[in-house]
Tab-separated table of C-alpha atoms in Angstrom:
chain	number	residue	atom	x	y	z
N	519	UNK	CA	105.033	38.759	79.232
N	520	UNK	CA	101.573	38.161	79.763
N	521	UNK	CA	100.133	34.163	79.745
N	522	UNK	CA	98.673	34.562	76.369
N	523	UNK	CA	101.652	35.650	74.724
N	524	UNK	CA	103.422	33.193	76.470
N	525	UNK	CA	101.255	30.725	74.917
N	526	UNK	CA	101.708	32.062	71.524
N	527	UNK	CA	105.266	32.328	71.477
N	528	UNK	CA	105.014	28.214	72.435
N	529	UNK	CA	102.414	27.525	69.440
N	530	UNK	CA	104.842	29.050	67.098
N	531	UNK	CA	107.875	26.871	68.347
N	532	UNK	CA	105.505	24.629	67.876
N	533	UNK	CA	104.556	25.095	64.322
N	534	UNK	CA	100.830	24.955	65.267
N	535	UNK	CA	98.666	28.452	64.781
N	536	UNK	CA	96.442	29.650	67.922
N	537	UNK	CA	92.872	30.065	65.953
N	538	UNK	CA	91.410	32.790	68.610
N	539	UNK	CA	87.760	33.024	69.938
N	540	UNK	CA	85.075	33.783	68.118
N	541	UNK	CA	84.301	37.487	69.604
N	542	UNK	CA	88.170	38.592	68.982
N	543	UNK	CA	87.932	37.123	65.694
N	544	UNK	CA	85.267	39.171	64.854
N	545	UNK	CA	87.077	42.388	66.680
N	546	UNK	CA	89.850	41.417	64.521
N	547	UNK	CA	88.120	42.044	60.992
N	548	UNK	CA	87.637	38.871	60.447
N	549	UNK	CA	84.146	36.289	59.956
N	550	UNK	CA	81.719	34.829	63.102
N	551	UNK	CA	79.742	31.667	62.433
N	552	UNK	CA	75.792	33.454	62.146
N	553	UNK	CA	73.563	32.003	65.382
N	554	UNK	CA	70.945	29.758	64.574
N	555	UNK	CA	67.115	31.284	64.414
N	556	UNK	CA	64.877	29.474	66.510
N	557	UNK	CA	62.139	27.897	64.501
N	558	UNK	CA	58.856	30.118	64.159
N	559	UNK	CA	56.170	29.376	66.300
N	560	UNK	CA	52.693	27.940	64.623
N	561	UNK	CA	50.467	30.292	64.772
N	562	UNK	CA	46.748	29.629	65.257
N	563	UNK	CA	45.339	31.461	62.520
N	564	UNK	CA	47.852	30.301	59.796
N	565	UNK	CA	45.911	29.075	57.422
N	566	UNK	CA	45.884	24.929	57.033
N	567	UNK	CA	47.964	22.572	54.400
N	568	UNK	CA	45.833	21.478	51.580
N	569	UNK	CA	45.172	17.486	51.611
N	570	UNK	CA	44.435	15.194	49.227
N	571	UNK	CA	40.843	14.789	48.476
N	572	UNK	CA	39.685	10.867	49.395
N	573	UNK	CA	38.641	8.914	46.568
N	574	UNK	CA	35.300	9.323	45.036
N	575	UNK	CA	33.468	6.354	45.584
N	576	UNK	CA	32.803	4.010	43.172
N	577	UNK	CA	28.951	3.921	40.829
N	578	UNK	CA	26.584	1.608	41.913
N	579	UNK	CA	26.744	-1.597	39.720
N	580	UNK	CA	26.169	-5.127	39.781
N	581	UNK	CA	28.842	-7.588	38.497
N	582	UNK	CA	27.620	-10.856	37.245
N	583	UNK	CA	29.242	-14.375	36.514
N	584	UNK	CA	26.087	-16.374	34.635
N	585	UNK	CA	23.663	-16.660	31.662
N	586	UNK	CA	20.905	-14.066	31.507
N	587	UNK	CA	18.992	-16.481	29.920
N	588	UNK	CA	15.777	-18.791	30.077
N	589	UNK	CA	16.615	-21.544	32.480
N	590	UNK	CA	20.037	-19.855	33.591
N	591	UNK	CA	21.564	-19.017	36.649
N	592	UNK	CA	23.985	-16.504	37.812
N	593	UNK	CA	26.079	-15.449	40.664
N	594	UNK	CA	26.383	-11.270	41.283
N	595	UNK	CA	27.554	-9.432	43.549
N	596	UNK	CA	26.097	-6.029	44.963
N	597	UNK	CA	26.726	-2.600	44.856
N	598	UNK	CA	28.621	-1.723	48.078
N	599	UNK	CA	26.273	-0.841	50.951
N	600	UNK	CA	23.323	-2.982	49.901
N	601	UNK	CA	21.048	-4.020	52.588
N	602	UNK	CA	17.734	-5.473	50.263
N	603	UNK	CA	17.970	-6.977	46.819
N	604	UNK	CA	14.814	-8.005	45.233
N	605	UNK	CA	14.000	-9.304	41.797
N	606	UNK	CA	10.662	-8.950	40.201
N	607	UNK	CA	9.632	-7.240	43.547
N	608	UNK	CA	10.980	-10.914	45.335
N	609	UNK	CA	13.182	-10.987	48.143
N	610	UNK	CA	16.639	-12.514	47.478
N	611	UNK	CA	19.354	-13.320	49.698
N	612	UNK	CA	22.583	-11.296	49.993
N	613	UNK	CA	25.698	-12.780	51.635
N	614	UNK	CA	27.952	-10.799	54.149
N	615	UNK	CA	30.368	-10.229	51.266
N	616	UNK	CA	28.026	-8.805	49.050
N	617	UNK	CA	27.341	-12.398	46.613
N	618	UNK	CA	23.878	-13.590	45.795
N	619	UNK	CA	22.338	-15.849	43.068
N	620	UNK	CA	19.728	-15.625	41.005
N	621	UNK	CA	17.709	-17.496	38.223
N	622	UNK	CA	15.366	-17.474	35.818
N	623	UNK	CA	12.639	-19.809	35.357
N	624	UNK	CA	12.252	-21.551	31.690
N	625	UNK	CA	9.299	-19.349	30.492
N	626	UNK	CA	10.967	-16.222	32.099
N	627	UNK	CA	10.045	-13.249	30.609
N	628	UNK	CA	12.189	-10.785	28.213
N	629	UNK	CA	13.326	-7.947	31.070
N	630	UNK	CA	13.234	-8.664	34.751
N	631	UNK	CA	14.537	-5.623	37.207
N	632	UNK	CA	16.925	-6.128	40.239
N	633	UNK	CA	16.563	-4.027	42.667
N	634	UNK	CA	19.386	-3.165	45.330
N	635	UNK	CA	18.072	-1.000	48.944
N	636	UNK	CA	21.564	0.588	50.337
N	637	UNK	CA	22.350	2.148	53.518
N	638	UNK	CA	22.468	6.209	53.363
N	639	UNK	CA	22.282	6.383	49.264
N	640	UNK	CA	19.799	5.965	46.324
N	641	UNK	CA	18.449	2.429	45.067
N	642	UNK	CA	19.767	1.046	42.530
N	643	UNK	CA	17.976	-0.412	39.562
N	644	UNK	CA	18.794	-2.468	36.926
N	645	UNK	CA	16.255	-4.154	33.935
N	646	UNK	CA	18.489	-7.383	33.387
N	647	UNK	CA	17.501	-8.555	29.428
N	648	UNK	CA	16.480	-12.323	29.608
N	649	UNK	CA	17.732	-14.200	26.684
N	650	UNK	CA	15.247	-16.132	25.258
N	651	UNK	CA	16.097	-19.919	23.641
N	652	UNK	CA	14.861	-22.665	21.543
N	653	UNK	CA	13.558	-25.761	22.911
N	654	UNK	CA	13.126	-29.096	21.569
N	655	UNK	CA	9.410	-29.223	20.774
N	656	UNK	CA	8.097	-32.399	19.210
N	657	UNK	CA	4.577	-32.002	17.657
N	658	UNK	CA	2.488	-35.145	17.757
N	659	UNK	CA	-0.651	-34.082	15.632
N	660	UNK	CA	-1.612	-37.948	15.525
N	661	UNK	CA	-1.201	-38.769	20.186
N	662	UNK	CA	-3.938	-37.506	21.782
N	663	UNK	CA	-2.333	-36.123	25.459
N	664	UNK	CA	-2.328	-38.811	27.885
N	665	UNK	CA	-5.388	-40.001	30.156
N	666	UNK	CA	-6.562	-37.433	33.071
N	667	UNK	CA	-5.040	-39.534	36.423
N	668	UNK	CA	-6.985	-41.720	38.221
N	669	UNK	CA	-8.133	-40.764	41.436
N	670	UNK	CA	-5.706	-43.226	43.475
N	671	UNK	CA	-2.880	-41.452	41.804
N	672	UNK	CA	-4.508	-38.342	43.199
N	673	UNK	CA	-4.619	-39.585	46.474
N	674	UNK	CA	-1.411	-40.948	46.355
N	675	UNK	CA	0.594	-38.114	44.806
N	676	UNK	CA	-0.787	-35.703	47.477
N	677	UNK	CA	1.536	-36.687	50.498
N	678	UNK	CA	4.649	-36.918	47.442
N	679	UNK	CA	4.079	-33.375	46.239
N	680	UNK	CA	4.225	-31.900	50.167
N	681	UNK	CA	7.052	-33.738	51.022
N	682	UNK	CA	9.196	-32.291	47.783
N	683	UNK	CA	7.598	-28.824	48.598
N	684	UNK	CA	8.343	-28.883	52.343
N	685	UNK	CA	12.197	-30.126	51.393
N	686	UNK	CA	12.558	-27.367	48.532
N	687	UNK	CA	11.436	-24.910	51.758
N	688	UNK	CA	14.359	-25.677	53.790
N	689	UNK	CA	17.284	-23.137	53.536
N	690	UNK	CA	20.833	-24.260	55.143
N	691	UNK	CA	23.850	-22.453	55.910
N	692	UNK	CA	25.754	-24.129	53.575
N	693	UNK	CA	28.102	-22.899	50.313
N	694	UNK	CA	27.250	-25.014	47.262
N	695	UNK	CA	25.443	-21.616	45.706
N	696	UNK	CA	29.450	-20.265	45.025
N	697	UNK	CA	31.133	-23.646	43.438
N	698	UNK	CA	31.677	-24.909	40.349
N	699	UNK	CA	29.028	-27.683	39.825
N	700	UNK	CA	30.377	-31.026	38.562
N	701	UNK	CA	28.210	-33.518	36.734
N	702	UNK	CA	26.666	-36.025	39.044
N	703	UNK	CA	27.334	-38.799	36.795
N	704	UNK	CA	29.128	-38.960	33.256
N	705	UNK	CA	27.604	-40.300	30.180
N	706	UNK	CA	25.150	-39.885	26.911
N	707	UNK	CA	23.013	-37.017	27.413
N	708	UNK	CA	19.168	-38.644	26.649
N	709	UNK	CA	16.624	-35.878	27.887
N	710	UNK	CA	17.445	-32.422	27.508
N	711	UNK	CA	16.065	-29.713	29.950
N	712	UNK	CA	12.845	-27.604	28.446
N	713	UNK	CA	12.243	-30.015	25.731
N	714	UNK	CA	8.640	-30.470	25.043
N	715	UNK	CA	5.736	-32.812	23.500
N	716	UNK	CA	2.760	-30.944	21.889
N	717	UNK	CA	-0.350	-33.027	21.443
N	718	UNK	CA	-2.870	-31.883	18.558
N	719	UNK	CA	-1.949	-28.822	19.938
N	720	UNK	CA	-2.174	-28.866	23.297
N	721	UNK	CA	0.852	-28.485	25.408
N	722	UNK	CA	2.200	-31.337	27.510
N	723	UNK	CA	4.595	-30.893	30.432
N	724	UNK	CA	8.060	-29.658	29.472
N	725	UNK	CA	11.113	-31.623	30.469
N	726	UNK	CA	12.081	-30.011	33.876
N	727	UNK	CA	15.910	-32.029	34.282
N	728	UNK	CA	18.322	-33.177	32.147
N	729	UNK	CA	18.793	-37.438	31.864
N	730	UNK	CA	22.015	-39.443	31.596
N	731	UNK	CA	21.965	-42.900	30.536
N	732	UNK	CA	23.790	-45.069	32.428
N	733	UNK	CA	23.507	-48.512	33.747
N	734	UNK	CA	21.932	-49.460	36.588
N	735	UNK	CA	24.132	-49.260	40.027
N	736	UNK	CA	26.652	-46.673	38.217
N	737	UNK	CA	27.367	-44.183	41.613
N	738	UNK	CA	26.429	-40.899	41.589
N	739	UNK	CA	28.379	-37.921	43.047
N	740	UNK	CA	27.021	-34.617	44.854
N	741	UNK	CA	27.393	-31.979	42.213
N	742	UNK	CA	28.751	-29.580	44.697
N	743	UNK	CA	28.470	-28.789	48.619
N	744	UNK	CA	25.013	-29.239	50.142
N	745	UNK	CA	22.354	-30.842	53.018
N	746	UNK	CA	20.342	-33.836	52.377
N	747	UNK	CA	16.595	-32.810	53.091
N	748	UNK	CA	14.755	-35.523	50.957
N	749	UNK	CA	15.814	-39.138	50.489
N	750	UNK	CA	12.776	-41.367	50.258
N	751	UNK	CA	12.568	-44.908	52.365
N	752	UNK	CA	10.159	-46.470	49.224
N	753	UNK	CA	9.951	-45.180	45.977
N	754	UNK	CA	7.489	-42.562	44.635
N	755	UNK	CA	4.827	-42.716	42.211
N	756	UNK	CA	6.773	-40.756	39.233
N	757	UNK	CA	10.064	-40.077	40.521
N	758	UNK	CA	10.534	-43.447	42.111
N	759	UNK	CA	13.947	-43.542	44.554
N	760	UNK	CA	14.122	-39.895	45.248
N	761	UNK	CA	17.241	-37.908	46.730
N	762	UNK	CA	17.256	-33.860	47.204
N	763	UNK	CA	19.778	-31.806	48.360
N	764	UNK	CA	19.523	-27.993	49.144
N	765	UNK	CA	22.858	-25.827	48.200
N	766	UNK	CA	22.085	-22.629	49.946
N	767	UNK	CA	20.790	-19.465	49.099
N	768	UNK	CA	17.438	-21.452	47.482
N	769	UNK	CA	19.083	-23.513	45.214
N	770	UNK	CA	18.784	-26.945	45.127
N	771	UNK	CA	18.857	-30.453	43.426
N	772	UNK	CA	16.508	-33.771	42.690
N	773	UNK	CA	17.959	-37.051	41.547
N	774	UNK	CA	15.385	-39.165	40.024
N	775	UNK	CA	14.714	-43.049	39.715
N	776	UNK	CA	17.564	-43.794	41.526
N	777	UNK	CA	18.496	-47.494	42.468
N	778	UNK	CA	19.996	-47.013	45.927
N	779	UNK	CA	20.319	-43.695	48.065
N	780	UNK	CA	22.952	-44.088	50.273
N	781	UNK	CA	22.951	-41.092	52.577
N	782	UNK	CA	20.152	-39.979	54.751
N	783	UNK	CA	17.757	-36.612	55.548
N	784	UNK	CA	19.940	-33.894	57.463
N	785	UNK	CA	23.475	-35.063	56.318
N	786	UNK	CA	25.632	-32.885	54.962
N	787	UNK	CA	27.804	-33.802	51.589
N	788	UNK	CA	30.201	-32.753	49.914
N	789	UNK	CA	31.024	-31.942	46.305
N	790	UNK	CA	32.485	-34.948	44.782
N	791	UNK	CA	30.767	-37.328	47.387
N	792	UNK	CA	28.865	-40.664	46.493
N	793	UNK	CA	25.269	-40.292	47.203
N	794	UNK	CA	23.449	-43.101	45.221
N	795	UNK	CA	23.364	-45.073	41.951
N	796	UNK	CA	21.355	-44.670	38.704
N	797	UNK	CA	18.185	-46.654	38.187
N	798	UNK	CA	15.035	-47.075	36.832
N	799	UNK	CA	12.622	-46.761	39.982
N	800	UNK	CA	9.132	-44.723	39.216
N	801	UNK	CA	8.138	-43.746	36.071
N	802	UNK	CA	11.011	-44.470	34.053
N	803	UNK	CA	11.154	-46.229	30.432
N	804	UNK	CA	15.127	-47.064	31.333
N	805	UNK	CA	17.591	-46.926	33.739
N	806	UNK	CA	19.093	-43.129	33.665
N	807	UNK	CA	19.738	-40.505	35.895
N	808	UNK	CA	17.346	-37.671	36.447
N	809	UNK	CA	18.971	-34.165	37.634
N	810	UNK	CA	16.370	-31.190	38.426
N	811	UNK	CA	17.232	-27.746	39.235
N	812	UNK	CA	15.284	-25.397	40.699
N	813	UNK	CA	16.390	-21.527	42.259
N	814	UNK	CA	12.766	-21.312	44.847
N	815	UNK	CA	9.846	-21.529	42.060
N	816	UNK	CA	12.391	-20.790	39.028
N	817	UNK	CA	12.851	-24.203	37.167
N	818	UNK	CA	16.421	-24.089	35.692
N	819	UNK	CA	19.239	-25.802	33.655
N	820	UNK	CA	21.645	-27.993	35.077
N	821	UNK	CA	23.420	-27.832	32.007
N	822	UNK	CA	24.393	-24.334	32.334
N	823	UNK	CA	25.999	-25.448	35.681
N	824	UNK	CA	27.662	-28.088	35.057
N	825	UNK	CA	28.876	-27.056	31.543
N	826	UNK	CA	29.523	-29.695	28.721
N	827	UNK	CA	28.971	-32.880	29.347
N	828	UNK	CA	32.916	-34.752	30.187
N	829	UNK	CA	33.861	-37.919	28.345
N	830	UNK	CA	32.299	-40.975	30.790
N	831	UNK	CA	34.953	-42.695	32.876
């Protein structure tokens, strides 16, 4: 007896079955497990996957967050890519993340186009519609306009005028431009921006601030983030006690007829800070606060800053 049959004879003593190589099963009639193909080769001229296409990129726009109106300001941002923005053919500043401000003077006219230069594409143009509003004009047929200034005033208002135009001129890294702007100081509302006196026809200065009447020492707070780069040592001829503060990105604020200043040129506040006190110092028929606007040349509204006026504290 060979081994193998040995074996078998002791697998079926055993009760167990002897399952036999592959190769005799297959010599035996009966099924082989089928090799595995090796996986084809790439070849080189096969023809690629289609992908995806990426996104088409999105239309130039601006977004704005403002009033496009007389004396308004708004916040934008620009198209992606922008490396110039100009309105009305003047520069204006763009942040790194694409945010600017802009604003439009009280006698601003009806269309004014912003234009944004971008890196390897077209322009892009916009005609922004200004909305024009009604301001308080009181006609005083019977007043002739008041007396042409004396030449002292002259003399004296010179230095005044260069010192406000040299602290308008100064342009800080600083973020006031993006915040919500608080009022400086709560209370009655007694001059409203724009408003205007006519004299037998002729036009007298408009109203360039809004006033708050208030007594005199009530504190006033920095509307929002910004650099000191005017507070006067003695008061001047109209504006009397005198505090400016420069927000960034050309905007910036005058307090007017103040009693006390009580921060000096170059310091930096923050929104919410003390920074004086209402008074009556300059040319001022009461004690009140004040609060000019201006975006460079463009006179604006506080009021459409700050929003409504908050019940006093």
């Amino acid at each position: 007896m060979t081994a193998r049959a040995a074996a078998c004879s002791l697998a079926l003593l055993a009760g167990c079955a002897v399952v036999p190589p592959a190769a005799e099963r297959a010599s035996a009639g009966g099924f082989a497990p089928a090799p595995i193909a090796p996986l084809p080769e790439a070849r080189a001229d096969a023809a690629p996957r289609p992908q995806s296409r990426p996104p088409a990129p999105a239309p130039a726009r601006f977004m704005f967050d403002g009033s496009l109106t007389q004396g308004g300001v708004v916040r934008g941002t620009a198209p992606p890519g922008t490396t110039a923005l100009t309105l009305g053919g003047q520069p204006v500043a763009v942040a790194r993340d694409g945010r600017f401000v802009i604003a439009f003077d009280r006698d601003a006219a009806a269309t004014q186009t912003l234009v944004a230069t971008r890196a390897g594409a077209p322009e892009h143009r916009e005609v922004l519609r200004i909305a024009p509003r009604a301001w308080r004009i009181e006609r005083l047929d019977s007043l002739p306009r008041r007396s042409v200034p004396s030449a002292e005033f002259t003399r004296r208002r010179a230095p005044e005028l260069a010192r406000i135009a040299a602290a308008r001129a100064q342009d800080h890294a600083v973020e006031g431009w993006r915040q919500p702007f608080l009022w400086p100081v709560t209370g009655r509302i007694s001059g409203l921006f724009g408003a205007q006196r006519v004299y037998r026809g002729e036009p007298g200065a408009y109203h360039s601030g809004v006033d708050v009447a208030r007594p005199p020492g009530t504190p006033i707070v920095a509307p929002a983030d910004g650099v000191v780069t005017l507070a006067t040592a003695s008061p001047f001829t109209l504006e009397g006690n005198l505090l400016m503060l420069d927000h960034g990105m050309g905007l910036n604020s005058a307090f007017l007829h103040l009693s006390r200043i009580d921060v000096a040129e170059g310091d930096r506040v923050r929104r919410g800070q003390p920074i004086g006190a209402v008074g009556s110092s300059g040319r001022a028929t009461g004690p009140h606060l004040h609060w000019s606007m201006k975006w460079h040349n463009a006179r604006i509204d506080p009021l459409l800053l700050a929003g409504p006026m908050p019940a006093a504290e």
